[in-house]
């Protein structure tokens, strides 16, 4: 098995980090959170000869899931995740698109919802699913124990945390998700998040003003 690698394609006016996770050797991988700008995502896959086997969704917000159906049709792959608690959000993406001026956003129907303790994988890269509500009720985090890596979506950011003023948001639940599920994985876990630069859990545990 090759090393796990990640490439980021900023999508939508929200500059969301659509993330391509792939194996360095065989170039098979997955696309996490294709919120929009699918032409751009497809071009990056093609230019780098990456074969996407699935689409993984962290949560049902438009900047993360609005382009998932278009990408699914273009690639002929399944949409996996998030947790079923985000179904009301996924069913409302066209409306959200109109509201936020994001053309082409479509309601998202995953092929499979995920629950705490599930695993998802491509090749030999296995990711544990952590249900981390707070920013969105059905938010999931994808954690690769072997690579000491997590894709945390909009749960945690470098120096900040996800907003909780949107429908279904719950600040206490968000902080509990971070403190009880993410930080115990270890200070050396590297993360990619939905917006802005990633980091390491240890740095957030020590310096993130929302956690100290
Ligand atoms: Zn979000
Ligand atoms: Zn977002």
Short mmCIF file of C-alpha atoms and ligand atoms in Angstrom, two decimals:
data_model
loop_
_atom_site.label_atom_id
_atom_site.label_comp_id
_atom_site.label_asym_id
_atom_site.label_seq_id
_atom_site.Cartn_x
_atom_site.Cartn_y
_atom_site.Cartn_z
CA UNK A 1 0.00 0.00 0.00
CA UNK A 2 1.18 3.49 -0.78
CA UNK A 3 1.10 6.47 1.47
CA UNK A 4 -2.15 8.33 2.06
CA UNK A 5 -2.09 11.74 0.40
CA UNK A 6 -4.57 14.62 0.25
CA UNK A 7 -5.19 17.38 -2.24
CA UNK A 8 -7.47 20.33 -1.59
CA UNK A 9 -9.72 22.02 -4.17
CA UNK A 10 -11.41 25.16 -2.77
CA UNK A 11 -15.04 25.18 -3.96
CA UNK A 12 -18.08 27.48 -3.77
CA UNK A 13 -18.07 31.14 -2.67
CA UNK A 14 -17.43 29.75 0.85
CA UNK A 15 -13.96 28.51 -0.24
CA UNK A 16 -14.75 25.10 1.14
CA UNK A 17 -11.86 22.61 1.17
CA UNK A 18 -13.15 19.88 -1.12
CA UNK A 19 -10.55 17.19 -0.36
CA UNK A 20 -9.25 14.43 -2.58
CA UNK A 21 -7.83 11.61 -0.45
CA UNK A 22 -5.78 9.17 -2.49
CA UNK A 23 -3.13 6.48 -2.43
CA UNK A 24 0.25 7.74 -3.65
CA UNK A 25 1.02 4.48 -5.47
CA UNK A 26 -2.15 3.37 -7.24
CA UNK A 27 -3.83 6.82 -7.35
CA UNK A 28 -7.18 5.43 -6.23
CA UNK A 29 -9.08 7.56 -3.76
CA UNK A 30 -12.24 9.39 -2.72
CA UNK A 31 -13.59 12.93 -2.93
CA UNK A 32 -14.68 14.41 0.39
CA UNK A 33 -17.29 17.20 0.36
CA UNK A 34 -17.74 18.25 -3.28
CA UNK A 35 -19.85 21.29 -2.44
CA UNK A 36 -19.78 22.73 -5.95
CA UNK A 37 -17.48 23.79 -8.80
CA UNK A 38 -17.55 20.20 -9.99
CA UNK A 39 -15.79 21.05 -13.27
CA UNK A 40 -12.83 22.16 -11.20
CA UNK A 41 -12.88 18.98 -9.09
CA UNK A 42 -13.07 16.77 -12.20
CA UNK A 43 -10.16 18.67 -13.79
CA UNK A 44 -7.96 18.10 -10.74
CA UNK A 45 -8.79 14.38 -10.74
CA UNK A 46 -7.99 14.12 -14.45
CA UNK A 47 -4.80 16.21 -14.34
CA UNK A 48 -3.44 14.03 -11.55
CA UNK A 49 -4.74 10.72 -12.96
CA UNK A 50 -6.63 10.02 -9.75
CA UNK A 51 -9.44 7.46 -9.86
CA UNK A 52 -12.17 8.42 -7.39
CA UNK A 53 -14.05 5.39 -6.07
CA UNK A 54 -16.61 7.19 -3.91
CA UNK A 55 -17.84 10.51 -2.54
CA UNK A 56 -17.75 10.96 1.21
CA UNK A 57 -19.79 13.71 2.88
CA UNK A 58 -19.03 15.16 6.33
CA UNK A 59 -22.32 17.03 6.77
CA UNK A 60 -25.32 18.38 4.92
CA UNK A 61 -24.41 22.03 4.37
CA UNK A 62 -24.49 23.36 0.83
CA UNK A 63 -20.79 24.18 0.56
CA UNK A 64 -20.02 20.52 1.39
CA UNK A 65 -22.80 18.55 -0.30
CA UNK A 66 -24.34 20.84 -2.95
CA UNK A 67 -22.32 19.36 -5.84
CA UNK A 68 -22.37 15.72 -4.70
CA UNK A 69 -25.13 14.53 -7.06
CA UNK A 70 -23.47 16.15 -10.08
CA UNK A 71 -20.12 14.55 -9.21
CA UNK A 72 -21.80 11.20 -8.54
CA UNK A 73 -23.28 11.24 -12.04
CA UNK A 74 -20.01 12.31 -13.64
CA UNK A 75 -17.99 9.58 -11.92
CA UNK A 76 -20.57 6.82 -11.52
CA UNK A 77 -19.75 6.31 -7.85
CA UNK A 78 -21.71 6.19 -4.58
CA UNK A 79 -22.26 8.97 -2.07
CA UNK A 80 -21.40 7.79 1.45
CA UNK A 81 -22.40 9.70 4.59
CA UNK A 82 -23.08 11.79 6.51
CA UNK A 83 -25.19 10.57 9.48
CA UNK A 84 -28.91 10.34 8.79
CA UNK A 85 -29.62 13.22 11.20
CA UNK A 86 -28.56 15.57 8.36
CA UNK A 87 -31.24 14.28 5.96
CA UNK A 88 -33.39 17.44 6.40
CA UNK A 89 -30.39 19.55 5.36
CA UNK A 90 -29.57 17.34 2.37
CA UNK A 91 -33.22 17.53 1.25
CA UNK A 92 -33.07 21.34 1.20
CA UNK A 93 -29.93 22.10 -0.79
CA UNK A 94 -31.64 23.46 -3.90
CA UNK A 95 -33.43 26.02 -1.73
CA UNK A 96 -30.16 26.87 -0.01
CA UNK A 97 -28.49 27.30 -3.38
CA UNK A 98 -31.05 29.88 -4.39
CA UNK A 99 -30.65 31.63 -1.07
CA UNK A 100 -26.87 31.81 -1.23
CA UNK A 101 -26.62 32.32 -4.99
CA UNK A 102 -24.89 29.01 -5.67
CA UNK A 103 -26.00 27.87 -9.11
CA UNK A 104 -26.48 24.18 -9.76
CA UNK A 105 -26.79 23.04 -6.15
CA UNK A 106 -28.95 19.93 -5.91
CA UNK A 107 -30.63 18.05 -3.10
CA UNK A 108 -28.38 15.18 -2.08
CA UNK A 109 -29.51 11.57 -1.67
CA UNK A 110 -26.67 9.50 -0.20
CA UNK A 111 -26.43 5.84 -1.14
CA UNK A 112 -25.53 5.08 2.47
CA UNK A 113 -25.75 7.00 5.73
CA UNK A 114 -23.10 6.42 8.38
CA UNK A 115 -23.19 5.83 12.14
CA UNK A 116 -20.65 6.07 14.94
CA UNK A 117 -18.31 3.09 14.76
CA UNK A 118 -18.74 2.40 11.03
CA UNK A 119 -15.64 2.19 8.88
CA UNK A 120 -15.18 3.31 5.28
CA UNK A 121 -12.19 2.63 3.09
CA UNK A 122 -10.52 2.73 -0.28
CA UNK A 123 -7.74 0.25 -1.09
CA UNK A 124 -6.15 -0.53 2.25
CA UNK A 125 -6.81 2.91 3.75
CA UNK A 126 -9.38 2.47 6.49
CA UNK A 127 -11.21 5.37 8.15
CA UNK A 128 -13.26 5.14 11.33
CA UNK A 129 -16.47 7.15 11.43
CA UNK A 130 -17.03 9.44 14.41
CA UNK A 131 -20.45 11.04 14.77
CA UNK A 132 -19.69 14.59 15.92
CA UNK A 133 -22.91 16.66 16.20
CA UNK A 134 -22.97 20.34 17.13
CA UNK A 135 -22.21 22.24 13.92
CA UNK A 136 -24.75 20.03 12.16
CA UNK A 137 -26.74 17.19 13.77
CA UNK A 138 -25.42 14.53 11.40
CA UNK A 139 -21.81 15.66 11.07
CA UNK A 140 -19.27 12.86 10.81
CA UNK A 141 -15.47 12.88 11.02
CA UNK A 142 -13.32 10.45 9.05
CA UNK A 143 -10.37 9.19 11.11
CA UNK A 144 -7.46 7.16 9.74
CA UNK A 145 -5.69 5.65 12.74
CA UNK A 146 -2.70 4.29 10.79
CA UNK A 147 -1.97 7.63 9.12
CA UNK A 148 -2.74 9.68 12.28
CA UNK A 149 -5.07 11.80 10.19
CA UNK A 150 -8.63 13.06 10.50
CA UNK A 151 -10.90 14.95 8.13
CA UNK A 152 -12.95 17.01 10.58
CA UNK A 153 -15.17 19.02 8.23
CA UNK A 154 -16.62 22.03 10.02
CA UNK A 155 -16.33 20.62 13.56
CA UNK A 156 -12.92 22.10 14.32
CA UNK A 157 -10.78 24.73 12.63
CA UNK A 158 -7.29 26.00 13.31
CA UNK A 159 -7.88 28.40 16.20
CA UNK A 160 -11.65 28.14 15.98
CA UNK A 161 -14.64 25.79 15.95
CA UNK A 162 -17.70 25.36 13.75
CA UNK A 163 -20.52 27.89 13.97
CA UNK A 164 -23.62 26.71 15.81
CA UNK A 165 -26.16 29.40 14.86
CA UNK A 166 -27.49 27.46 11.86
CA UNK A 167 -30.52 25.13 12.09
CA UNK A 168 -29.69 22.13 14.26
CA UNK A 169 -26.62 23.79 15.72
CA UNK A 170 -25.74 23.12 19.37
CA UNK A 171 -22.62 24.70 20.87
CA UNK A 172 -22.43 22.45 23.94
CA UNK A 173 -22.75 19.37 21.73
CA UNK A 174 -20.03 20.71 19.43
CA UNK A 175 -17.54 21.28 22.25
CA UNK A 176 -18.37 17.82 23.65
CA UNK A 177 -17.75 16.26 20.23
CA UNK A 178 -14.32 17.90 20.08
CA UNK A 179 -13.28 17.27 23.68
CA UNK A 180 -14.73 13.77 24.08
CA UNK A 181 -14.16 12.28 20.63
CA UNK A 182 -11.48 14.18 18.70
CA UNK A 183 -8.85 15.41 21.15
CA UNK A 184 -8.53 12.01 22.93
CA UNK A 185 -7.29 10.54 19.63
CA UNK A 186 -3.96 12.21 20.40
CA UNK A 187 -1.97 15.40 20.07
CA UNK A 188 -0.13 14.06 17.03
CA UNK A 189 -3.22 13.65 14.86
CA UNK A 190 -3.07 15.91 11.80
CA UNK A 191 -6.32 17.28 10.44
CA UNK A 192 -7.84 18.86 7.38
CA UNK A 193 -10.92 20.97 7.99
CA UNK A 194 -13.66 22.44 5.83
CA UNK A 195 -12.30 25.98 5.63
CA UNK A 196 -8.81 27.44 5.99
CA UNK A 197 -5.61 25.65 6.97
CA UNK A 198 -5.51 22.36 8.86
CA UNK A 199 -3.31 21.61 11.83
CA UNK A 200 -2.73 19.19 14.68
CA UNK A 201 -5.02 18.31 17.58
CA UNK A 202 -2.29 19.04 20.16
CA UNK A 203 -1.91 22.61 18.98
CA UNK A 204 -5.69 23.12 19.19
CA UNK A 205 -5.89 21.49 22.62
CA UNK A 206 -3.25 23.92 23.90
CA UNK A 207 -4.12 27.14 22.10
CA UNK A 208 -7.64 27.11 20.60
CA UNK A 209 -9.57 29.76 22.58
CA UNK A 210 -12.80 27.75 22.30
CA UNK A 211 -11.23 24.71 23.96
CA UNK A 212 -8.98 26.11 26.66
ZN1 LIG B 1 -20.99 23.49 7.62
ZN1 LIG B 2 -18.52 24.65 5.52
#
